Short mmCIF file of C-alpha atoms and ligand atoms in Angstrom, two decimals:
data_model
loop_
_atom_site.label_atom_id
_atom_site.label_comp_id
_atom_site.label_asym_id
_atom_site.label_seq_id
_atom_site.Cartn_x
_atom_site.Cartn_y
_atom_site.Cartn_z
CA MET A 84 37.29 -92.69 14.41
CA TYR A 85 38.01 -89.77 16.65
CA LEU A 86 36.21 -86.62 15.61
CA SER A 87 35.97 -83.40 17.51
CA ILE A 88 33.82 -80.13 17.55
CA ILE A 89 34.65 -76.75 19.39
CA PRO A 90 32.39 -75.62 21.11
CA GLU A 91 31.44 -79.13 22.39
CA PRO A 92 28.04 -79.93 21.21
CA SER A 93 25.02 -81.05 23.46
CA GLU A 94 24.98 -84.58 22.02
CA PHE A 95 27.32 -86.14 19.66
CA LYS A 96 27.17 -90.01 18.50
CA ILE A 97 29.31 -91.63 16.01
CA ILE A 98 27.13 -94.84 15.21
CA ASP A 99 29.29 -96.44 12.82
CA GLY A 100 33.00 -95.23 12.10
CA LYS A 101 32.91 -96.39 8.42
CA ALA A 102 32.32 -93.61 5.77
CA VAL A 103 28.78 -93.36 4.58
CA PHE A 104 28.92 -89.90 2.93
CA ILE A 105 31.67 -88.79 0.53
CA LEU A 106 31.75 -85.29 -0.25
CA ASN A 107 32.90 -84.65 -3.80
CA SER A 108 32.00 -82.21 -6.55
CA ASN A 109 28.94 -84.64 -7.50
CA ILE A 110 26.82 -83.79 -4.60
CA SER A 111 24.06 -81.39 -4.53
CA ILE A 112 22.77 -79.07 -1.78
CA SER A 113 19.11 -78.43 -1.15
CA CYS A 114 18.54 -75.05 0.32
CA PRO A 115 15.01 -73.88 1.21
CA GLU A 116 14.25 -70.09 1.07
CA GLY A 117 15.67 -68.31 4.07
CA LEU A 118 18.54 -70.52 4.52
CA GLU A 119 20.83 -68.87 1.90
CA ASN A 120 23.33 -67.50 4.37
CA ALA A 121 24.02 -70.98 5.71
CA CYS A 122 24.32 -72.67 2.22
CA ASP A 123 26.42 -69.68 0.74
CA ASP A 124 28.80 -70.11 3.96
CA LEU A 125 29.06 -73.99 3.21
CA LEU A 126 29.56 -73.44 -0.55
CA ARG A 127 32.47 -70.90 0.15
CA PHE A 128 34.15 -73.20 2.47
CA LEU A 129 33.83 -76.25 -0.10
CA SER A 130 35.22 -74.05 -2.94
CA LYS A 131 37.90 -72.04 -0.98
CA THR A 132 39.10 -74.69 1.50
CA LEU A 133 38.21 -78.07 -0.04
CA GLU A 134 38.25 -76.80 -3.76
CA THR A 135 35.16 -78.52 -4.30
CA GLU A 136 32.29 -77.05 -6.41
CA PRO A 137 29.12 -79.27 -6.18
CA ASP A 138 27.39 -79.63 -9.45
CA GLY A 139 24.53 -81.91 -8.48
CA SER A 140 25.42 -84.63 -11.00
CA GLY A 141 25.46 -87.51 -8.38
CA VAL A 142 23.24 -88.90 -5.75
CA GLY A 143 24.96 -87.33 -2.68
CA LEU A 144 22.80 -84.61 -1.02
CA ILE A 145 23.09 -82.16 1.80
CA GLU A 146 19.64 -81.33 2.64
CA PHE A 147 18.63 -78.30 4.94
CA LYS A 148 15.29 -78.21 6.57
CA ILE A 149 13.51 -76.09 9.27
CA ASP A 150 11.59 -77.60 12.11
CA LYS A 151 10.90 -75.05 14.80
CA SER A 152 10.28 -77.73 17.47
CA CYS A 153 13.73 -79.48 16.84
CA ALA A 154 15.71 -77.50 19.25
CA LYS A 155 16.14 -74.18 21.28
CA PRO A 156 16.53 -71.02 19.16
CA GLU A 157 20.02 -71.33 17.17
CA GLY A 158 19.98 -74.98 17.83
CA TYR A 159 20.20 -77.76 15.11
CA ILE A 160 20.65 -81.45 14.33
CA ILE A 161 22.91 -83.06 11.85
CA LYS A 162 22.37 -86.64 10.63
CA THR A 163 24.50 -88.49 8.14
CA ASP A 164 23.27 -91.45 6.26
CA TYR A 165 24.18 -93.25 2.93
CA ASP A 166 24.57 -90.54 0.50
CA ASN A 167 22.91 -87.88 2.48
CA ILE A 168 23.41 -85.22 5.32
CA LYS A 169 20.30 -83.87 6.96
CA ILE A 170 20.62 -80.58 8.80
CA ILE A 171 17.57 -79.62 10.64
CA SER A 172 17.35 -76.46 12.67
CA SER A 173 14.77 -74.49 14.53
CA GLU A 174 15.74 -71.07 12.63
CA ALA A 175 18.29 -69.72 10.13
CA ALA A 176 21.08 -69.21 12.57
CA GLY A 177 20.85 -72.83 13.62
CA ALA A 178 21.45 -73.88 10.02
CA PHE A 179 24.32 -71.55 9.97
CA TYR A 180 25.89 -73.22 13.18
CA ALA A 181 25.31 -76.43 11.93
CA VAL A 182 27.51 -75.54 8.72
CA GLN A 183 30.32 -74.42 11.36
CA THR A 184 30.00 -77.91 12.76
CA LEU A 185 30.15 -79.62 9.54
CA LYS A 186 33.29 -77.66 8.45
CA GLN A 187 35.28 -79.14 11.41
CA LEU A 188 34.01 -82.69 10.58
CA LEU A 189 34.86 -82.47 6.80
CA LEU A 190 38.34 -81.17 7.68
CA GLN A 191 39.07 -83.86 10.11
CA CYS A 192 37.73 -87.09 8.17
CA ASN A 193 39.06 -85.89 4.69
CA CYS A 194 35.47 -85.34 3.44
CA GLU A 195 34.42 -89.09 4.28
CA LEU A 196 31.88 -88.78 7.00
CA PRO A 197 30.69 -91.64 9.12
CA LEU A 198 27.37 -92.46 10.25
CA LEU A 199 26.66 -89.90 12.92
CA GLU A 200 24.14 -87.63 14.96
CA ILE A 201 24.56 -84.46 16.47
CA PHE A 202 22.15 -82.63 18.47
CA ASP A 203 23.37 -79.17 19.59
CA GLU A 204 21.96 -75.82 21.13
CA PRO A 205 23.46 -72.94 23.03
CA GLU A 206 23.68 -72.41 26.62
CA TYR A 207 23.62 -68.69 26.64
CA SER A 208 22.02 -66.41 24.11
CA TYR A 209 24.44 -63.51 24.36
CA ARG A 210 27.92 -64.95 23.15
CA GLY A 211 30.03 -61.89 22.72
CA PHE A 212 33.60 -60.71 21.56
CA MET A 213 34.73 -57.05 21.81
CA LEU A 214 37.19 -55.55 19.59
CA ASP A 215 38.94 -52.28 20.80
CA SER A 216 39.39 -50.22 17.47
CA SER A 217 40.23 -47.20 19.17
CA ARG A 218 43.71 -47.99 20.75
CA TYR A 219 44.63 -49.88 17.57
CA PHE A 220 42.74 -49.00 14.34
CA PHE A 221 42.12 -52.21 12.44
CA GLU A 222 41.48 -51.98 8.67
CA LYS A 223 38.00 -52.96 7.36
CA GLU A 224 39.10 -56.23 5.92
CA ASP A 225 40.79 -57.14 9.33
CA VAL A 226 37.52 -56.39 11.19
CA LYS A 227 35.92 -58.96 8.86
CA ARG A 228 38.56 -61.66 9.74
CA PHE A 229 37.49 -61.13 13.44
CA LEU A 230 33.83 -61.70 12.24
CA ASP A 231 34.87 -64.87 10.35
CA LEU A 232 36.52 -66.08 13.53
CA MET A 233 33.49 -65.23 15.76
CA ALA A 234 31.41 -67.16 13.42
CA LEU A 235 33.54 -70.45 13.72
CA HIS A 236 33.21 -70.21 17.43
CA LYS A 237 29.37 -69.67 17.14
CA LEU A 238 29.65 -66.45 18.74
CA ASN A 239 26.78 -63.91 17.86
CA ARG A 240 27.30 -60.34 19.47
CA PHE A 241 30.26 -58.24 18.15
CA HIS A 242 30.78 -55.31 20.62
CA TRP A 243 32.67 -52.69 18.69
CA HIS A 244 34.67 -50.32 21.02
CA LEU A 245 34.85 -47.39 18.61
CA THR A 246 35.85 -44.44 20.84
CA ASP A 247 38.28 -43.94 23.65
CA ASP A 248 41.09 -41.41 24.70
CA GLN A 249 43.41 -42.65 21.99
CA GLY A 250 41.16 -42.46 18.97
CA TRP A 251 37.57 -41.69 17.73
CA ARG A 252 36.97 -44.12 14.84
CA ILE A 253 33.49 -43.48 13.68
CA GLU A 254 32.72 -40.80 10.95
CA LEU A 255 29.79 -38.55 11.78
CA TYR A 256 28.49 -36.06 9.61
CA SER A 257 27.16 -33.92 12.40
CA HIS A 258 30.68 -33.53 14.02
CA LEU A 259 33.25 -34.09 11.34
CA LEU A 260 36.20 -33.30 13.45
CA LEU A 261 35.58 -36.16 15.95
CA ALA A 262 37.11 -38.66 13.25
CA GLN A 263 39.26 -36.02 11.45
CA VAL A 264 41.12 -34.76 14.39
CA GLY A 265 40.16 -37.31 17.08
CA GLY A 266 41.17 -40.33 14.75
CA PHE A 267 44.85 -39.48 14.80
CA ARG A 268 47.41 -39.40 17.33
CA ALA A 269 51.02 -38.35 17.43
CA TYR A 270 52.41 -41.75 18.41
CA THR A 271 51.84 -45.29 19.76
CA ASN A 272 53.01 -47.36 22.55
CA PHE A 273 54.89 -49.46 20.00
CA GLY A 274 57.59 -47.74 17.71
CA ARG A 275 56.29 -44.24 18.86
CA LYS A 276 54.96 -43.82 15.39
CA PRO A 277 51.82 -41.63 14.41
CA HIS A 278 48.80 -43.83 14.20
CA GLY A 279 45.26 -43.15 13.04
CA GLY A 280 42.40 -43.97 10.69
CA PHE A 281 38.40 -44.16 11.10
CA TYR A 282 35.55 -45.96 9.59
CA THR A 283 33.45 -44.15 6.99
CA LYS A 284 29.73 -44.66 7.07
CA ASN A 285 30.03 -47.04 4.06
CA ASP A 286 32.68 -49.14 5.86
CA ILE A 287 30.40 -49.35 8.76
CA ALA A 288 27.34 -50.41 6.66
CA GLU A 289 29.50 -52.91 4.82
CA ILE A 290 30.80 -54.47 8.13
CA ILE A 291 27.16 -54.66 9.61
CA ASP A 292 26.09 -56.39 6.35
CA TYR A 293 28.88 -58.94 6.62
CA ALA A 294 28.13 -59.76 10.21
CA HIS A 295 24.49 -60.15 9.73
CA LYS A 296 25.08 -62.81 7.08
CA LYS A 297 26.99 -64.48 9.89
CA PHE A 298 24.10 -63.94 12.33
CA ILE A 299 26.26 -61.52 14.24
CA THR A 300 24.45 -58.47 16.02
CA VAL A 301 26.69 -55.31 15.98
CA ILE A 302 26.82 -53.39 19.11
CA PRO A 303 28.74 -50.04 18.78
CA GLU A 304 30.17 -48.62 21.88
CA ILE A 305 30.47 -44.77 22.36
CA ASP A 306 32.25 -44.48 25.53
CA THR A 307 31.31 -41.53 27.79
CA PRO A 308 31.56 -39.58 29.99
CA GLY A 309 35.06 -40.75 30.66
CA HIS A 310 37.58 -42.19 27.98
CA VAL A 311 36.77 -39.00 25.69
CA VAL A 312 39.99 -37.25 25.23
CA SER A 313 39.82 -37.90 21.40
CA ALA A 314 36.66 -36.03 21.35
CA ILE A 315 37.87 -33.22 23.65
CA ALA A 316 40.83 -32.98 21.06
CA ALA A 317 38.42 -32.35 18.22
CA TYR A 318 36.01 -30.23 20.29
CA PRO A 319 37.56 -28.65 23.44
CA LYS A 320 34.21 -27.14 24.83
CA LEU A 321 33.30 -30.65 25.66
CA SER A 322 35.52 -30.55 28.81
CA CYS A 323 35.46 -28.64 31.88
CA PHE A 324 37.57 -25.78 31.51
CA ASN A 325 37.42 -25.94 27.58
CA ARG A 326 40.93 -27.59 27.60
CA GLU A 327 42.83 -27.77 24.55
CA LEU A 328 44.44 -31.42 24.53
CA PRO A 329 45.97 -33.63 21.95
CA VAL A 330 44.52 -37.04 21.16
CA ALA A 331 45.84 -39.10 24.16
CA THR A 332 48.99 -41.17 23.41
CA ASN A 333 49.37 -42.88 26.61
CA SER A 334 46.97 -45.53 28.03
CA GLY A 335 45.43 -45.40 31.61
CA ILE A 336 42.67 -43.33 32.92
CA HIS A 337 42.48 -39.86 31.93
CA TYR A 338 41.25 -36.95 34.09
CA ASP A 339 39.68 -34.88 31.49
CA ILE A 340 36.07 -36.08 30.73
CA LEU A 341 32.94 -34.59 29.67
CA CYS A 342 31.53 -31.61 31.39
CA ILE A 343 28.18 -32.60 32.73
CA GLY A 344 27.24 -28.90 33.93
CA LYS A 345 26.85 -27.66 30.18
CA GLN A 346 23.77 -27.99 28.20
CA SER A 347 25.97 -27.85 25.31
CA THR A 348 27.48 -31.42 26.27
CA PHE A 349 24.08 -32.81 26.21
CA ASP A 350 23.26 -31.24 22.92
CA PHE A 351 26.50 -32.82 21.62
CA ILE A 352 25.84 -36.12 23.00
CA TYR A 353 22.38 -36.45 21.83
CA SER A 354 23.15 -35.44 18.34
CA VAL A 355 26.03 -37.99 18.19
CA PHE A 356 23.70 -40.77 19.39
CA ASP A 357 20.99 -39.65 16.90
CA GLU A 358 23.60 -40.35 14.05
CA VAL A 359 25.07 -43.42 15.55
CA CYS A 360 21.53 -44.96 16.05
CA GLU A 361 20.63 -44.41 12.52
CA MET A 362 23.84 -46.31 11.54
CA PHE A 363 23.25 -49.29 13.60
CA PRO A 364 20.15 -51.21 12.88
CA ASP A 365 20.30 -53.96 15.66
CA LYS A 366 18.75 -51.47 18.32
CA ILE A 367 21.35 -52.22 20.98
CA ILE A 368 24.17 -49.86 22.03
CA HIS A 369 26.98 -49.76 24.66
CA ILE A 370 27.53 -46.53 26.42
CA GLY A 371 30.73 -47.16 28.21
CA GLY A 372 30.39 -45.52 31.50
CA ASP A 373 33.67 -46.99 32.96
CA GLU A 374 36.64 -45.52 34.85
CA VAL A 375 35.15 -41.90 35.57
CA LEU A 376 37.54 -39.85 37.51
CA THR A 377 35.60 -37.04 39.06
CA GLU A 378 38.43 -34.68 39.74
CA ARG A 379 37.47 -32.02 37.06
CA TRP A 380 33.82 -32.06 38.08
CA LYS A 381 34.92 -31.14 41.63
CA TYR A 382 36.53 -27.88 40.46
CA CYS A 383 34.20 -26.99 37.48
CA PRO A 384 31.76 -24.17 38.20
CA ASN A 385 29.37 -25.71 35.69
CA CYS A 386 29.29 -29.05 37.31
CA GLN A 387 29.20 -27.62 40.74
CA LYS A 388 26.29 -25.55 39.90
CA LEU A 389 24.31 -28.51 38.41
CA MET A 390 25.08 -30.51 41.58
CA LYS A 391 23.73 -27.63 43.72
CA GLU A 392 20.53 -27.56 41.66
CA LYS A 393 19.87 -31.35 41.82
CA GLY A 394 20.73 -31.37 45.54
CA PHE A 395 23.70 -33.83 45.00
CA THR A 396 26.35 -33.99 47.65
CA GLU A 397 28.88 -36.05 45.91
CA GLU A 398 30.33 -35.74 42.45
CA LYS A 399 29.83 -39.54 41.67
CA GLU A 400 25.92 -38.66 41.65
CA LEU A 401 26.71 -36.63 38.49
CA HIS A 402 27.80 -39.95 36.80
CA SER A 403 24.64 -41.76 37.49
CA TYR A 404 22.63 -38.59 36.59
CA TYR A 405 24.35 -38.48 33.22
CA ILE A 406 24.21 -42.27 32.55
CA ASN A 407 20.45 -42.41 33.27
CA LYS A 408 19.81 -39.48 31.22
CA ILE A 409 21.48 -40.67 28.14
CA ALA A 410 20.15 -44.17 28.63
CA ASP A 411 16.49 -42.74 28.67
CA TYR A 412 17.34 -41.00 25.49
CA LEU A 413 18.44 -44.03 23.78
CA LYS A 414 15.59 -46.28 25.11
CA ASN A 415 13.11 -43.75 23.75
CA LYS A 416 14.62 -44.50 20.50
CA GLY A 417 13.96 -48.22 20.98
CA PHE A 418 17.53 -49.19 21.76
CA ASP A 419 18.56 -51.50 24.55
CA VAL A 420 21.42 -50.18 26.53
CA ILE A 421 24.53 -51.67 27.81
CA MET A 422 27.19 -50.31 30.11
CA TRP A 423 30.37 -51.36 32.13
CA ASN A 424 29.60 -52.28 35.75
CA GLU A 425 30.38 -48.99 37.41
CA ASP A 426 26.92 -48.42 39.11
CA GLU A 427 28.57 -49.48 42.45
CA LYS A 428 29.79 -45.78 42.70
CA ASP A 429 26.32 -44.78 44.13
CA GLY A 430 23.84 -47.34 43.14
CA LYS A 431 21.70 -45.19 41.50
CA ILE A 432 22.18 -46.28 37.99
CA SER A 433 18.84 -47.56 36.28
CA PRO A 434 18.61 -51.44 36.65
CA GLY A 435 16.97 -51.22 33.09
CA ILE A 436 20.48 -50.81 31.63
CA ILE A 437 22.30 -54.22 30.97
CA LYS A 438 25.55 -54.24 33.17
CA GLN A 439 28.55 -55.75 31.74
CA TYR A 440 30.75 -56.99 34.64
CA TRP A 441 34.63 -56.83 34.07
CA ASN A 442 36.11 -55.67 37.33
CA SER A 443 34.00 -57.44 40.03
CA ASP A 444 31.74 -60.45 40.49
CA PRO A 445 28.37 -59.88 39.11
CA GLN A 446 25.68 -58.67 41.49
CA ASN A 447 22.08 -59.97 41.54
CA LYS A 448 19.78 -56.87 41.49
CA PRO A 449 16.15 -57.00 40.98
CA GLY A 450 15.30 -56.89 37.31
CA GLU A 451 18.98 -56.07 36.26
CA ARG A 452 20.39 -58.16 33.11
CA ILE A 453 23.94 -58.78 33.26
CA ILE A 454 26.72 -59.99 30.85
CA ASN A 455 29.96 -61.64 32.44
CA SER A 456 33.19 -60.42 30.85
CA SER A 457 35.52 -61.06 34.01
CA SER A 458 38.88 -59.65 33.51
CA LYS A 459 40.01 -62.41 35.34
CA ALA A 460 39.32 -64.83 32.46
CA TYR A 461 38.02 -63.04 29.54
CA TYR A 462 40.41 -60.15 28.91
CA LEU A 463 42.20 -61.88 25.95
CA ASP A 464 44.68 -59.14 25.61
CA LEU A 465 46.32 -59.77 28.93
CA PRO A 466 49.62 -62.03 28.80
CA TYR A 467 49.18 -65.95 28.94
CA GLY A 468 51.24 -65.53 32.28
CA HIS A 469 48.04 -63.88 33.72
CA ILE A 470 45.31 -65.71 32.09
CA ASN A 471 46.48 -69.15 30.77
CA LEU A 472 44.34 -71.34 28.54
CA LYS A 473 43.18 -73.43 31.53
CA GLN A 474 42.17 -70.45 33.61
CA CYS A 475 40.25 -69.03 30.65
CA TYR A 476 38.57 -72.57 30.09
CA GLU A 477 37.89 -73.46 33.69
CA PHE A 478 36.35 -70.04 34.72
CA GLU A 479 32.74 -70.51 35.83
CA PRO A 480 30.90 -67.29 34.43
CA PHE A 481 27.46 -68.07 35.95
CA PRO A 482 27.39 -66.66 39.50
CA GLU A 483 26.10 -68.88 42.30
CA ASN A 484 22.30 -68.48 42.93
CA PHE A 485 21.86 -66.08 40.12
CA ASP A 486 18.59 -65.53 38.30
CA LYS A 487 18.94 -67.40 35.15
CA ASN A 488 16.70 -65.09 33.07
CA LEU A 489 18.75 -62.13 34.04
CA PHE A 490 22.14 -63.71 32.92
CA LEU A 491 22.24 -63.00 29.32
CA GLY A 492 25.74 -64.71 28.73
CA VAL A 493 29.47 -63.88 28.27
CA GLU A 494 31.83 -61.70 26.23
CA ALA A 495 35.60 -61.93 25.69
CA CYS A 496 37.29 -58.62 25.05
CA LEU A 497 40.46 -57.77 23.10
CA TRP A 498 41.89 -54.50 24.30
CA THR A 499 44.58 -53.24 22.21
CA GLU A 500 46.73 -50.75 23.90
CA TYR A 501 49.36 -53.44 23.37
CA VAL A 502 48.15 -55.01 20.30
CA PRO A 503 49.70 -53.28 17.45
CA ASN A 504 48.86 -55.64 14.43
CA MET A 505 46.90 -58.63 13.51
CA VAL A 506 49.78 -61.01 14.35
CA LYS A 507 49.63 -60.06 18.06
CA ALA A 508 45.94 -60.10 17.79
CA GLY A 509 45.94 -63.60 16.63
CA TYR A 510 48.51 -64.58 19.31
CA CYS A 511 46.25 -63.19 21.96
CA VAL A 512 42.86 -64.42 20.90
CA VAL A 513 43.60 -67.95 19.73
CA PRO A 514 43.29 -70.51 21.34
CA ARG A 515 41.74 -68.66 24.28
CA LEU A 516 38.74 -67.84 22.19
CA GLY A 517 38.25 -71.72 21.70
CA ALA A 518 38.05 -72.09 25.64
CA PHE A 519 35.94 -69.01 25.97
CA CYS A 520 33.37 -70.40 23.24
CA GLU A 521 32.86 -73.52 25.34
CA ASN A 522 31.76 -71.23 28.23
CA ALA A 523 29.43 -69.45 25.99
CA TRP A 524 27.85 -72.36 24.13
CA SER A 525 28.35 -75.68 25.77
CA GLN A 526 26.45 -77.02 28.81
CA LYS A 527 28.63 -77.18 31.96
CA GLY A 528 28.50 -80.80 32.25
CA LYS A 529 29.81 -81.37 28.68
CA LYS A 530 32.97 -79.57 29.54
CA SER A 531 36.50 -80.97 30.32
CA PHE A 532 39.79 -79.29 29.84
CA ASP A 533 41.52 -82.61 28.98
CA ASN A 534 39.00 -83.18 26.24
CA PHE A 535 39.55 -79.57 25.04
CA ILE A 536 43.24 -79.96 24.87
CA SER A 537 42.85 -83.20 22.68
CA LYS A 538 40.61 -81.14 20.24
CA LEU A 539 43.43 -78.55 19.80
CA PRO A 540 45.01 -80.06 16.66
CA ALA A 541 41.79 -80.09 14.77
CA TYR A 542 40.96 -76.53 16.12
CA TYR A 543 44.27 -75.08 14.71
CA ARG A 544 43.52 -76.56 11.35
CA LEU A 545 40.10 -74.87 11.29
CA ILE A 546 41.62 -71.53 12.35
CA ARG A 547 44.14 -71.74 9.67
CA THR A 548 41.21 -71.70 7.12
CA VAL A 549 40.21 -68.10 7.94
CA PRO A 550 43.26 -67.36 8.08
CA PHE A 551 44.04 -66.15 11.69
CA GLY A 552 47.01 -66.25 13.74
CA TYR A 553 47.43 -68.11 17.19
CA ALA A 554 49.61 -68.93 20.05
CA LEU A 555 50.87 -72.46 20.23
CA PRO A 556 49.76 -74.55 23.37
CA HIS A 557 53.02 -74.27 25.23
CA GLN A 558 52.77 -70.44 24.68
CA ALA A 559 49.02 -70.33 26.03
CA MET A 560 50.11 -72.23 29.13
CA PRO A 561 53.36 -70.84 30.44
CA ASN A 562 54.10 -72.39 33.85
CA PHE A 563 55.45 -69.19 35.32
CA ILE A 564 54.53 -65.55 35.03
CA ARG A 565 57.15 -63.71 33.05
CA LYS A 566 57.78 -60.42 34.71
CA THR A 567 60.30 -58.85 32.37
CA GLY A 568 59.61 -58.05 28.81
CA TYR A 569 59.20 -55.07 26.67
CA ASN A 570 55.51 -54.36 27.25
CA ILE A 571 55.52 -54.36 31.09
CA TYR A 572 58.81 -52.39 31.24
CA PHE A 573 57.28 -49.89 28.70
CA GLU A 574 54.02 -49.69 30.52
CA ARG A 575 55.79 -48.93 33.95
CA ARG A 576 57.84 -46.13 32.40
CA GLN A 577 54.82 -44.72 30.79
CA LEU A 578 52.82 -44.81 34.03
CA HIS A 579 55.60 -43.07 35.98
CA TRP A 580 55.85 -40.19 33.51
CA GLN A 581 52.07 -40.05 33.25
CA GLY A 582 51.67 -39.96 36.93
CA LEU A 583 53.91 -36.82 37.28
CA HIS A 584 52.18 -35.22 34.31
CA ASN A 585 48.84 -35.84 35.90
CA ILE A 586 49.86 -34.26 39.37
CA ILE A 587 51.27 -31.11 37.62
CA ASP A 588 48.15 -30.86 35.23
CA ASN A 589 45.63 -31.34 38.05
CA ARG A 590 47.39 -28.49 40.15
CA LYS A 591 47.20 -26.24 37.03
CA VAL A 592 43.42 -26.86 36.81
CA ARG A 593 42.76 -26.22 40.39
CA LYS A 594 44.72 -22.94 40.10
CA LEU A 595 42.56 -21.93 37.26
CA ALA A 596 39.34 -22.86 39.15
CA LYS A 597 40.69 -20.70 42.14
CA LYS A 598 41.34 -17.80 40.06
CA GLY A 599 37.57 -17.84 39.37
CA ARG A 600 38.14 -18.01 35.52
CA LYS A 601 34.65 -19.27 34.84
CA ASN A 602 33.83 -21.68 32.16
CA ILE A 603 30.83 -20.03 30.57
CA ASP A 604 28.58 -22.44 28.73
C1 LIG B 151 37.39 -51.58 31.03
O1 LIG B 151 38.26 -52.41 30.96
N1 LIG B 151 37.83 -50.40 31.31
C2 LIG B 151 36.02 -51.63 30.85
ZN1 LIG B 152 32.29 -29.31 34.18
#
């Protein structure tokens, strides 16, 4: 009998291919206190997918047990025998992951399990997925489908990109206009339709609760000091020169960013973080920090004044000054802080901040923890012509000679400038997330692309239980790079017009600065 599991487990033995455990509605489930989330997830799967409601009237038993010494944290053991399945885990999360494995087995063997033994534990503790809800606003129920998908892949960190130039998606009572104005833009890349929406506090609490039941930590990202046009649209004073701008409609990097030279900017950002920190109980937050153009700071009297006071000679020093200041603020609240790897700008960003590498190879710096999110392999919105399934699978995230204690793990990202619905989201994410999760969970020596391909039919069956969309194998592995197509054409045309706009706009701001129109705080 051939049975497969994604991600590949540490050890998997089929001792005898004949069925020893038949799952039907007579079985019972023994669930000790503390393992309710795993048992409930199994029961939901049995009733929703297998249309079985165990009533305990027969001898068949699925027995959950905790044994702290059985595996690493999150690890588990599954053993089948005549009329019983034993699930032993080191903690509650392990029992939940055992259930994810069991689902795959039950689907493949029509509920007739052979005599088998599985020992499994994760390679990395940080196994992330990022969803960009700013460029495209996903309804609450769709966000939950992503969490369902993460759980099936044994992923445990949901990085939620909630703010960007094109939309502010988190309701904050201290600054209501952020969501009410910043949450709506005039048109999208697709169909040029108005687009918008935001998550209320109740929505966010519901999503966090849903994630926690699946052992997923929720990490909100409030991206500053760049990528803030939506916030500036709501509160122009946040920008250098108090610019009145619409929420951005075009993608790319925007020149108008937070004015670091005004105390009012820090008052704003501290009160935003005060409120965000109250909403997210996992005590870990992402502060963005990526793609900061310093053009405005160069001409802004307030920013220049601050530079002089601090003895800075280059604008990029303002960037690290700002990042370190807000990271300290968040750390004092007991939060761990992550940012994108932008510190190569001047090397002065605190090593206490976790760096998420996306556009360069990870650097080994004393004491600095890192996550690898390489855009060469893990940016799942990029076309399959750029990152095919094999490239995603075979990418080695762990840098040579790296300190293992400082390497937290990996994260796949779904940016949504060109993802206007769940159909495209499914097409982009599956099956690459299957490939990615073997990099996150499985040991290096256990991985093989050929083996992964042979597991795909069973994998697609599993994905359909969510339900979630997907690309077919031939779509996920095109053998040439398609250079035409609507997206690329549209992107080029937009970049062309945006480039012209930026040149004209930057001239306008410089003239303003020259005329000495002071930007009074
Ligand atoms: C990024 O892709 N700008 C982090
Ligand atoms: Zn300024």
